[in-house]
Short mmCIF file of C-alpha atoms and ligand atoms in Angstrom, two decimals:
data_model
loop_
_atom_site.label_atom_id
_atom_site.label_comp_id
_atom_site.label_asym_id
_atom_site.label_seq_id
_atom_site.Cartn_x
_atom_site.Cartn_y
_atom_site.Cartn_z
CA UNK A 23 -21.23 -21.73 -19.62
CA UNK A 24 -20.24 -19.32 -22.39
CA UNK A 25 -17.85 -20.04 -25.23
CA UNK A 26 -14.40 -18.61 -24.60
CA UNK A 27 -10.80 -18.37 -25.81
CA UNK A 28 -8.10 -18.52 -23.21
CA UNK A 29 -4.49 -17.60 -23.75
CA UNK A 30 -2.10 -16.14 -21.21
CA UNK A 31 1.45 -16.26 -22.49
CA UNK A 32 3.25 -14.67 -19.53
CA UNK A 33 6.03 -16.90 -18.25
CA UNK A 34 6.10 -16.97 -14.44
CA UNK A 35 9.46 -17.35 -12.71
CA UNK A 36 8.54 -17.90 -9.07
CA UNK A 37 10.54 -18.31 -5.89
CA UNK A 38 13.46 -17.25 -3.72
CA UNK A 39 16.28 -15.24 -5.24
CA UNK A 40 14.79 -15.38 -8.76
CA UNK A 41 15.38 -11.67 -9.47
CA UNK A 42 19.05 -12.40 -10.16
CA UNK A 43 17.94 -14.28 -13.29
CA UNK A 44 16.55 -11.14 -14.90
CA UNK A 45 19.61 -10.34 -17.05
CA UNK A 46 19.76 -13.85 -18.48
CA UNK A 47 16.03 -13.81 -19.29
CA UNK A 48 16.10 -10.39 -20.95
CA UNK A 49 19.13 -11.33 -23.03
CA UNK A 50 16.86 -13.77 -24.91
CA UNK A 51 15.01 -10.75 -26.38
CA UNK A 52 17.21 -7.65 -26.44
CA UNK A 53 20.44 -5.88 -25.48
CA UNK A 54 18.82 -2.58 -24.51
CA UNK A 55 16.00 -1.72 -22.10
CA UNK A 56 14.14 1.00 -20.28
CA UNK A 57 14.24 0.21 -16.55
CA UNK A 58 11.11 1.72 -15.00
CA UNK A 59 10.47 1.95 -11.26
CA UNK A 60 8.75 3.91 -8.51
CA UNK A 61 9.59 6.13 -5.60
CA UNK A 62 12.59 4.45 -4.06
CA UNK A 63 11.61 1.26 -2.21
CA UNK A 64 13.71 -0.83 -4.62
CA UNK A 65 16.78 1.26 -3.77
CA UNK A 66 16.36 1.16 -0.01
CA UNK A 67 15.83 -2.61 0.09
CA UNK A 68 18.75 -3.50 -2.18
CA UNK A 69 16.72 -4.89 -5.09
CA UNK A 70 17.91 -2.18 -7.49
CA UNK A 71 21.58 -3.17 -7.00
CA UNK A 72 20.86 -6.85 -7.62
CA UNK A 73 18.90 -6.06 -10.80
CA UNK A 74 21.59 -3.74 -12.17
CA UNK A 75 24.31 -6.33 -11.47
CA UNK A 76 22.32 -9.03 -13.26
CA UNK A 77 21.80 -6.73 -16.28
CA UNK A 78 25.47 -5.67 -16.33
CA UNK A 79 26.57 -9.30 -16.25
CA UNK A 80 24.75 -9.75 -19.58
CA UNK A 81 26.00 -6.44 -21.06
CA UNK A 82 22.50 -5.04 -21.35
CA UNK A 83 22.36 -1.28 -21.95
CA UNK A 84 20.04 0.35 -19.41
CA UNK A 85 18.09 3.62 -19.67
CA UNK A 86 16.25 4.54 -16.48
CA UNK A 87 13.02 6.27 -15.64
CA UNK A 88 11.98 6.36 -11.97
CA UNK A 89 9.31 8.26 -10.06
CA UNK A 90 6.15 6.27 -10.81
CA UNK A 91 3.57 7.26 -8.20
CA UNK A 92 0.78 5.02 -6.90
CA UNK A 93 -2.14 5.77 -9.25
CA UNK A 94 0.40 6.37 -12.04
CA UNK A 95 0.21 9.58 -14.06
CA UNK A 96 0.06 10.06 -17.80
CA UNK A 97 2.71 12.83 -17.70
CA UNK A 98 5.42 10.31 -16.71
CA UNK A 99 4.13 7.90 -19.36
CA UNK A 100 4.70 10.62 -21.97
CA UNK A 101 8.29 11.04 -20.69
CA UNK A 102 8.86 7.30 -21.01
CA UNK A 103 7.51 7.27 -24.57
CA UNK A 104 9.91 10.05 -25.46
CA UNK A 105 12.92 8.19 -24.00
CA UNK A 106 12.03 4.99 -25.88
CA UNK A 107 11.55 6.82 -29.18
CA UNK A 108 14.78 8.82 -28.91
CA UNK A 109 16.86 5.75 -28.04
CA UNK A 110 15.15 3.07 -30.14
CA UNK A 111 14.20 1.02 -27.10
CA UNK A 112 11.71 -1.79 -27.64
CA UNK A 113 11.76 -3.56 -24.25
CA UNK A 114 10.71 -2.23 -20.84
CA UNK A 115 11.57 -3.83 -17.51
CA UNK A 116 9.12 -2.81 -14.76
CA UNK A 117 10.42 -3.30 -11.21
CA UNK A 118 7.67 -2.60 -8.70
CA UNK A 119 3.94 -2.97 -8.20
CA UNK A 120 0.87 -2.45 -10.32
CA UNK A 121 1.55 1.25 -10.75
CA UNK A 122 5.03 0.73 -12.19
CA UNK A 123 3.86 -2.15 -14.39
CA UNK A 124 0.87 -0.17 -15.66
CA UNK A 125 3.02 2.85 -16.42
CA UNK A 126 5.35 0.53 -18.37
CA UNK A 127 2.43 -0.94 -20.31
CA UNK A 128 1.15 2.53 -21.19
CA UNK A 129 4.60 3.48 -22.49
CA UNK A 130 4.71 0.20 -24.41
CA UNK A 131 1.35 1.00 -25.99
CA UNK A 132 2.15 4.64 -26.72
CA UNK A 133 5.52 4.49 -28.49
CA UNK A 134 4.16 3.37 -31.86
CA UNK A 135 0.94 5.39 -31.64
CA UNK A 136 0.95 8.61 -33.67
CA UNK A 137 -1.37 10.64 -31.44
CA UNK A 138 -1.31 11.35 -27.71
CA UNK A 139 -1.21 8.21 -25.55
CA UNK A 140 -4.23 9.34 -23.50
CA UNK A 141 -6.43 8.70 -26.58
CA UNK A 142 -5.87 4.98 -25.97
CA UNK A 143 -7.52 5.34 -22.55
CA UNK A 144 -10.59 7.12 -23.89
CA UNK A 145 -11.78 5.91 -27.26
CA UNK A 146 -8.96 4.74 -29.55
CA UNK A 147 -8.30 0.99 -29.82
CA UNK A 148 -4.73 -0.31 -29.63
CA UNK A 149 -4.22 -1.69 -33.13
CA UNK A 150 -0.53 -1.01 -33.60
CA UNK A 151 2.51 -2.96 -32.31
CA UNK A 152 3.35 -2.53 -28.60
CA UNK A 153 6.81 -2.80 -27.05
CA UNK A 154 7.62 -5.89 -25.03
CA UNK A 155 7.56 -5.66 -21.26
CA UNK A 156 8.77 -7.86 -18.40
CA UNK A 157 8.30 -7.40 -14.67
CA UNK A 158 9.86 -8.02 -11.29
CA UNK A 159 6.87 -7.82 -8.95
CA UNK A 160 7.35 -6.30 -5.49
CA UNK A 161 3.75 -6.20 -4.23
CA UNK A 162 1.06 -8.83 -4.79
CA UNK A 163 -2.08 -6.85 -5.56
CA UNK A 164 -3.07 -5.56 -8.98
CA UNK A 165 -2.32 -8.72 -10.94
CA UNK A 166 -0.79 -6.59 -13.66
CA UNK A 167 2.12 -9.07 -13.79
CA UNK A 168 -0.01 -11.27 -16.07
CA UNK A 169 -2.94 -9.06 -17.07
CA UNK A 170 -3.47 -7.43 -20.45
CA UNK A 171 -4.64 -4.10 -19.04
CA UNK A 172 -3.25 -0.98 -17.43
CA UNK A 173 -4.82 1.87 -15.47
CA UNK A 174 -3.52 5.43 -15.75
CA UNK A 175 -4.55 8.76 -14.22
CA UNK A 176 -4.68 11.96 -16.24
CA UNK A 177 -3.80 14.90 -13.99
CA UNK A 178 -5.89 17.06 -16.30
CA UNK A 179 -9.26 16.44 -14.62
CA UNK A 180 -8.02 13.47 -12.54
CA UNK A 181 -9.67 10.88 -14.73
CA UNK A 182 -8.44 7.35 -14.01
CA UNK A 183 -9.05 5.06 -16.98
CA UNK A 184 -7.90 1.68 -18.29
CA UNK A 185 -6.71 0.40 -21.64
CA UNK A 186 -5.87 -3.11 -22.71
CA UNK A 187 -4.56 -5.38 -25.41
CA UNK A 188 -3.35 -9.01 -25.30
CA UNK A 189 0.11 -7.84 -26.41
CA UNK A 190 0.44 -5.88 -23.17
CA UNK A 191 0.72 -9.08 -21.14
CA UNK A 192 4.32 -9.22 -19.90
CA UNK A 193 6.67 -11.64 -21.67
CA UNK A 194 7.78 -12.87 -18.27
CA UNK A 195 7.23 -11.92 -14.65
CA UNK A 196 9.57 -12.68 -11.78
CA UNK A 197 7.75 -13.31 -8.49
CA UNK A 198 9.96 -13.68 -5.44
CA UNK A 199 7.83 -13.62 -2.25
CA UNK A 200 10.91 -12.53 -0.24
CA UNK A 201 10.75 -9.17 -2.02
CA UNK A 202 7.45 -8.48 -0.25
CA UNK A 203 8.91 -8.67 3.29
CA UNK A 204 9.64 -4.92 3.20
CA UNK A 205 6.04 -3.96 2.40
CA UNK A 206 4.35 -1.79 5.03
CA UNK A 207 1.45 -3.69 6.64
CA UNK A 208 -1.06 -1.30 5.11
CA UNK A 209 0.21 -1.93 1.58
CA UNK A 210 0.12 -5.69 2.16
CA UNK A 211 -3.52 -5.39 3.23
CA UNK A 212 -4.43 -3.12 0.31
CA UNK A 213 -2.98 -5.71 -2.05
CA UNK A 214 -5.02 -8.44 -0.39
CA UNK A 215 -8.23 -6.43 -0.79
CA UNK A 216 -7.43 -5.87 -4.47
CA UNK A 217 -6.92 -9.56 -5.25
CA UNK A 218 -10.09 -10.45 -3.34
CA UNK A 219 -11.95 -7.86 -5.41
CA UNK A 220 -10.54 -9.32 -8.65
CA UNK A 221 -12.08 -12.65 -7.71
CA UNK A 222 -15.39 -11.18 -6.57
CA UNK A 223 -15.74 -9.18 -9.80
CA UNK A 224 -15.67 -12.52 -11.62
CA UNK A 225 -17.70 -14.43 -9.03
CA UNK A 226 -20.75 -12.18 -9.24
CA UNK A 227 -21.90 -13.14 -12.71
CA UNK A 228 -25.26 -13.82 -14.29
CA UNK A 229 -23.84 -16.87 -16.06
CA UNK A 230 -25.32 -20.21 -14.96
CA UNK A 231 -23.53 -23.60 -14.91
CA UNK A 232 -20.10 -22.31 -13.99
CA UNK A 233 -19.49 -24.69 -11.10
CA UNK A 234 -15.78 -25.25 -11.61
CA UNK A 235 -14.88 -21.55 -11.77
CA UNK A 236 -17.21 -20.84 -8.83
CA UNK A 237 -15.30 -23.42 -6.80
CA UNK A 238 -11.91 -22.13 -7.96
CA UNK A 239 -12.93 -18.60 -6.96
CA UNK A 240 -14.11 -19.76 -3.55
CA UNK A 241 -10.94 -21.78 -2.93
CA UNK A 242 -8.70 -18.88 -3.91
CA UNK A 243 -10.65 -16.51 -1.65
CA UNK A 244 -10.27 -18.91 1.28
CA UNK A 245 -6.54 -19.36 0.69
CA UNK A 246 -6.05 -15.58 0.56
CA UNK A 247 -8.01 -14.95 3.77
CA UNK A 248 -6.30 -17.74 5.73
CA UNK A 249 -2.84 -16.57 4.71
CA UNK A 250 -3.68 -12.92 5.28
CA UNK A 251 -4.45 -13.81 8.89
CA UNK A 252 -1.15 -15.72 9.14
CA UNK A 253 0.63 -12.56 7.95
CA UNK A 254 -1.22 -10.60 10.63
CA UNK A 255 0.67 -12.74 13.16
CA UNK A 256 4.03 -12.85 11.37
CA UNK A 257 4.71 -10.63 8.37
CA UNK A 258 7.96 -12.53 7.68
CA UNK A 259 6.22 -15.87 7.16
CA UNK A 260 7.67 -16.85 3.76
CA UNK A 261 5.07 -19.51 3.06
CA UNK A 262 2.17 -17.15 3.73
CA UNK A 263 3.84 -14.48 1.54
CA UNK A 264 4.25 -17.10 -1.21
CA UNK A 265 0.59 -18.16 -1.04
CA UNK A 266 -0.53 -14.53 -1.22
CA UNK A 267 1.76 -13.79 -4.17
CA UNK A 268 0.57 -16.83 -6.09
CA UNK A 269 -3.06 -16.01 -5.29
CA UNK A 270 -2.70 -12.43 -6.53
CA UNK A 271 -1.49 -13.76 -9.85
CA UNK A 272 -4.20 -16.43 -10.14
CA UNK A 273 -6.87 -13.90 -9.16
CA UNK A 274 -6.24 -11.80 -12.25
CA UNK A 275 -4.69 -14.04 -14.92
CA UNK A 276 -8.20 -14.69 -16.31
CA UNK A 277 -8.25 -18.41 -15.49
CA UNK A 278 -11.08 -17.74 -12.98
CA UNK A 279 -13.00 -16.01 -15.74
CA UNK A 280 -13.31 -18.93 -18.14
CA UNK A 281 -16.84 -19.35 -19.44
CA UNK A 282 -18.28 -16.43 -17.48
CA UNK A 283 -18.66 -12.65 -17.70
CA UNK A 284 -17.42 -10.62 -14.76
CA UNK A 285 -18.96 -7.46 -13.35
CA UNK A 286 -16.25 -4.78 -12.75
CA UNK A 287 -18.59 -1.99 -11.60
CA UNK A 288 -16.88 -1.81 -8.20
CA UNK A 289 -13.52 -1.33 -9.90
CA UNK A 290 -14.85 1.42 -12.12
CA UNK A 291 -16.48 3.15 -9.16
CA UNK A 292 -13.29 2.80 -7.12
CA UNK A 293 -11.22 4.32 -9.89
CA UNK A 294 -13.25 7.53 -9.48
CA UNK A 295 -12.35 7.50 -5.79
CA UNK A 296 -8.60 6.92 -6.18
CA UNK A 297 -8.56 9.21 -9.24
CA UNK A 298 -9.81 12.17 -7.20
CA UNK A 299 -8.60 11.41 -3.68
CA UNK A 300 -5.37 9.52 -4.55
CA UNK A 301 -6.05 6.79 -1.98
CA UNK A 302 -4.67 3.26 -2.44
CA UNK A 303 -6.78 1.25 -4.90
CA UNK A 304 -7.14 -1.66 -2.45
CA UNK A 305 -8.38 0.63 0.33
CA UNK A 306 -10.91 2.11 -2.08
CA UNK A 307 -12.11 -1.40 -2.88
CA UNK A 308 -12.52 -2.46 0.75
CA UNK A 309 -14.94 0.49 1.00
CA UNK A 310 -16.73 0.24 -2.34
CA UNK A 311 -17.10 -3.53 -2.77
CA UNK A 312 -19.25 -4.13 0.34
CA UNK A 313 -21.36 -1.08 -0.59
CA UNK A 314 -21.90 -2.45 -4.10
CA UNK A 315 -22.85 -5.83 -2.62
CA UNK A 316 -25.44 -4.22 -0.35
CA UNK A 317 -26.90 -2.44 -3.37
CA UNK A 318 -27.14 -5.49 -5.67
CA UNK A 319 -27.55 -8.63 -3.51
CA UNK A 320 -31.30 -8.98 -4.12
CA UNK A 321 -30.58 -9.44 -7.82
CA UNK A 322 -29.37 -13.01 -7.08
CA UNK A 323 -29.95 -14.08 -3.48
CA UNK A 324 -28.89 -17.65 -4.26
CA UNK A 325 -25.45 -16.59 -5.43
CA UNK A 326 -24.94 -14.33 -2.40
CA UNK A 327 -26.08 -17.11 -0.05
CA UNK A 328 -23.68 -19.52 -1.78
CA UNK A 329 -20.87 -17.00 -1.25
CA UNK A 330 -21.71 -16.70 2.45
CA UNK A 331 -21.92 -20.46 2.89
CA UNK A 332 -18.90 -21.61 0.92
CA UNK A 333 -16.45 -18.78 1.72
CA UNK A 334 -17.47 -17.98 5.31
CA UNK A 335 -19.07 -21.29 6.39
CA UNK A 336 -22.37 -19.57 7.22
CA UNK A 337 -25.33 -21.99 7.39
CA UNK A 338 -27.88 -21.29 4.68
CA UNK A 339 -31.25 -20.29 6.11
CA UNK A 340 -33.61 -21.66 3.45
CA UNK A 341 -36.47 -19.69 4.95
CA UNK A 342 -34.52 -16.46 4.80
CA UNK A 343 -31.86 -16.36 2.08
CA UNK A 344 -31.61 -12.61 2.51
CA UNK A 345 -30.37 -13.07 6.07
CA UNK A 346 -27.68 -15.49 4.85
CA UNK A 347 -26.66 -13.12 2.04
CA UNK A 348 -26.31 -10.20 4.44
CA UNK A 349 -24.24 -12.27 6.86
CA UNK A 350 -21.82 -13.01 4.00
CA UNK A 351 -21.40 -9.32 3.22
CA UNK A 352 -20.91 -8.54 6.91
CA UNK A 353 -18.25 -11.29 7.15
CA UNK A 354 -16.34 -9.78 4.25
CA UNK A 355 -16.42 -6.38 5.96
CA UNK A 356 -15.23 -7.96 9.21
CA UNK A 357 -12.36 -9.61 7.37
CA UNK A 358 -11.29 -6.26 5.90
CA UNK A 359 -11.48 -4.71 9.37
CA UNK A 360 -9.32 -7.55 10.77
CA UNK A 361 -6.56 -6.65 8.35
CA UNK A 362 -6.89 -2.95 9.26
CA UNK A 363 -8.56 -1.70 6.12
CA UNK A 364 -11.25 0.97 5.92
CA UNK A 365 -14.80 -0.11 5.05
CA UNK A 366 -16.45 3.32 4.99
CA UNK A 367 -15.55 6.58 3.26
CA UNK A 368 -15.59 8.23 6.67
CA UNK A 369 -12.70 5.93 7.74
CA UNK A 370 -10.50 7.73 5.19
CA UNK A 371 -12.00 11.14 6.00
CA UNK A 372 -14.04 11.40 2.83
CA UNK A 373 -17.48 12.97 3.12
CA UNK A 374 -20.36 13.30 0.71
CA UNK A 375 -19.26 16.57 -0.91
CA UNK A 376 -17.91 15.04 -4.12
CA UNK A 377 -19.95 11.84 -4.48
CA UNK A 378 -22.24 13.42 -7.07
CA UNK A 379 -19.23 14.58 -9.10
CA UNK A 380 -17.70 11.06 -8.95
CA UNK A 381 -20.95 9.42 -10.03
CA UNK A 382 -21.17 11.78 -13.02
CA UNK A 383 -17.54 11.22 -14.04
CA UNK A 384 -18.09 7.47 -13.86
CA UNK A 385 -20.31 7.54 -16.93
CA UNK A 386 -18.68 10.49 -18.68
CA UNK A 387 -17.23 8.21 -21.37
CA UNK A 388 -19.74 5.31 -21.35
CA UNK A 389 -23.42 4.49 -21.00
CA UNK A 390 -23.07 2.34 -17.87
CA UNK A 391 -20.60 0.22 -15.91
CA UNK A 392 -21.08 -3.33 -14.58
CA UNK A 393 -22.70 -6.46 -15.94
CA UNK A 394 -24.30 -8.17 -12.93
CA UNK A 395 -26.61 -5.21 -12.95
CA UNK A 396 -26.00 -2.10 -15.03
CA UNK A 397 -24.87 0.88 -12.97
CA UNK A 398 -25.55 4.41 -14.21
CA UNK A 399 -25.12 7.73 -12.45
CA UNK A 400 -28.18 7.35 -10.20
CA UNK A 401 -27.21 3.85 -9.02
CA UNK A 402 -23.58 4.86 -8.50
CA UNK A 403 -24.68 7.73 -6.29
CA UNK A 404 -26.69 5.29 -4.14
CA UNK A 405 -23.63 3.03 -3.82
CA UNK A 406 -21.48 5.98 -2.73
CA UNK A 407 -24.16 6.83 -0.14
CA UNK A 408 -24.08 3.25 1.18
CA UNK A 409 -20.28 3.63 1.51
CA UNK A 410 -20.44 6.79 3.65
O1 LIG B 527 7.11 3.56 -5.31
P1 LIG B 527 7.76 2.69 -4.32
O2 LIG B 527 8.81 3.38 -3.53
O3 LIG B 527 8.27 1.40 -4.93
O4 LIG B 527 6.63 2.30 -3.22
C1 LIG B 527 5.50 1.52 -3.51
C2 LIG B 527 4.20 2.34 -3.48
O5 LIG B 527 4.33 3.44 -2.63
C3 LIG B 527 5.28 0.54 -2.38
N1 LIG B 527 5.98 -0.73 -2.56
C4 LIG B 527 5.84 -1.59 -3.59
N2 LIG B 527 6.57 -2.69 -3.36
C5 LIG B 527 7.22 -2.50 -2.17
C6 LIG B 527 6.85 -1.24 -1.67
N3 LIG B 527 7.30 -0.76 -0.50
C7 LIG B 527 8.16 -1.54 0.20
N4 LIG B 527 8.54 -2.76 -0.22
C8 LIG B 527 8.08 -3.29 -1.39
N5 LIG B 527 8.43 -4.52 -1.76
O6 LIG B 527 3.89 0.26 -2.40
C9 LIG B 527 3.19 1.41 -2.84
C10 LIG B 527 2.06 1.00 -3.76
O7 LIG B 527 2.55 0.50 -4.97
P2 LIG B 527 1.56 0.33 -6.22
O8 LIG B 527 2.36 -0.17 -7.37
O9 LIG B 527 0.78 1.57 -6.42
O10 LIG B 527 0.55 -0.81 -5.70
P3 LIG B 527 -0.38 -1.81 -6.46
O11 LIG B 527 0.38 -2.98 -6.95
O12 LIG B 527 -1.51 -2.03 -5.56
O13 LIG B 527 -0.87 -1.04 -7.78
C11 LIG B 527 -1.99 -0.20 -7.75
C12 LIG B 527 -2.31 0.29 -9.14
O14 LIG B 527 -2.68 -0.80 -10.01
C13 LIG B 527 -3.92 -0.50 -10.65
C14 LIG B 527 -4.63 0.32 -9.61
O15 LIG B 527 -5.71 1.04 -10.13
C15 LIG B 527 -3.51 1.23 -9.10
O16 LIG B 527 -3.33 2.33 -9.95
N6 LIG B 527 -4.57 -1.72 -11.11
C16 LIG B 527 -4.08 -2.34 -12.20
C17 LIG B 527 -4.66 -3.47 -12.75
C18 LIG B 527 -4.11 -4.12 -13.95
N7 LIG B 527 -3.18 -3.48 -14.65
O17 LIG B 527 -4.50 -5.23 -14.36
C19 LIG B 527 -5.88 -4.05 -12.17
C20 LIG B 527 -6.16 -3.57 -10.81
O18 LIG B 527 -7.53 -3.76 -10.57
C21 LIG B 527 -5.83 -2.15 -10.53
O19 LIG B 527 -6.84 -1.28 -11.01
ZN1 LIG B 528 -8.02 -4.05 -8.73
#
């Protein structure tokens, strides 16, 4: 096990009706905020009204910026930075999913930066003060409600890149599972694929003697899959929604990462896909992750056999570990299919015409991605081919 520091200061306020507490919580820090949200789901389901009432009750001045798109764009981030600078705002409330939260984080990182905010996603470190942010989460998926990173797309070239700093972790996040009842089934499933991928990125490590975090990863994966199947039967099952929401947070709050180094190649490869084709990140992952697994499993057959055995109850064939490993990958694909997600590029009508371009863009700003094995352009191209 490696040495590590662990600190995650985001306060979690979890449970039914908790969004009405938002005004009281914000009042502890400020009297003025930017309220940032997406394309309208919070208005049609009544959440917007409840949030505004709670903020009004505490006399908090509210500036608004809506219109965050899935795979959030840097142009809107620049607008948000401008609003905060002109009105001396130092606190952002994100109401939505990963895209809204990430857009808020990018604004928070950009306000006190002298150059263009996109620099922070390419090669400039964040070493200036960031604004504070808080969130009301409406879709369990990205884990941005406690993470220190954000992912933004630049429309100029459709590069999708991440930036991070510990100060970008939200001050608090409100997680009410009831808010996820209005999610379309497809978005629920995409979120589930994303949280599974966050665990798998950490699970496939070269680090030895990480038994506890292995077991925590496996348990969280099993809880997610069991409750995903419950939601297949009844999407209004509060307890299943609550388990999924809690799991999405645990999957990405870095507790499963203690003492180990994660991989993250599948995420980087997927970001090329959603950057260019604007598909949901989770759907991209249900295609790319199994392809990555097929490309790398021989690197550590024992770990892949352990995954198959402990997560999918597949008997280990000691005479043929490869067979066990492949059954594990197949089971993961079957699970994604059971929750109506694509597992091939062809399922989302993507052919091979731009896979070379995506594999080149992947390493345009770095030498390689991934840690389990290093992925460069040639390897990425092979993974895209396995995903066709
Ligand atoms: O815009 P609205 O109208 O709100 O609709 C959204 C959006 O269309 C809808 N939605 C959200 N909550 C809803 C709802 N519809 C009905 N009822 C609700 N309760 O869902 C759609 C997708 O929302 P989005 O925020 O894009 O989803 P998600 O949370 O999956 O976020 C995806 C983004 O997060 C990034 C991804 O790359 C992607 O850009 N990630 C961020 C990470 C981080 N910051 O730590 C890590 C992740 O690996 C990921 O890369
Ligand atoms: Zn993700």
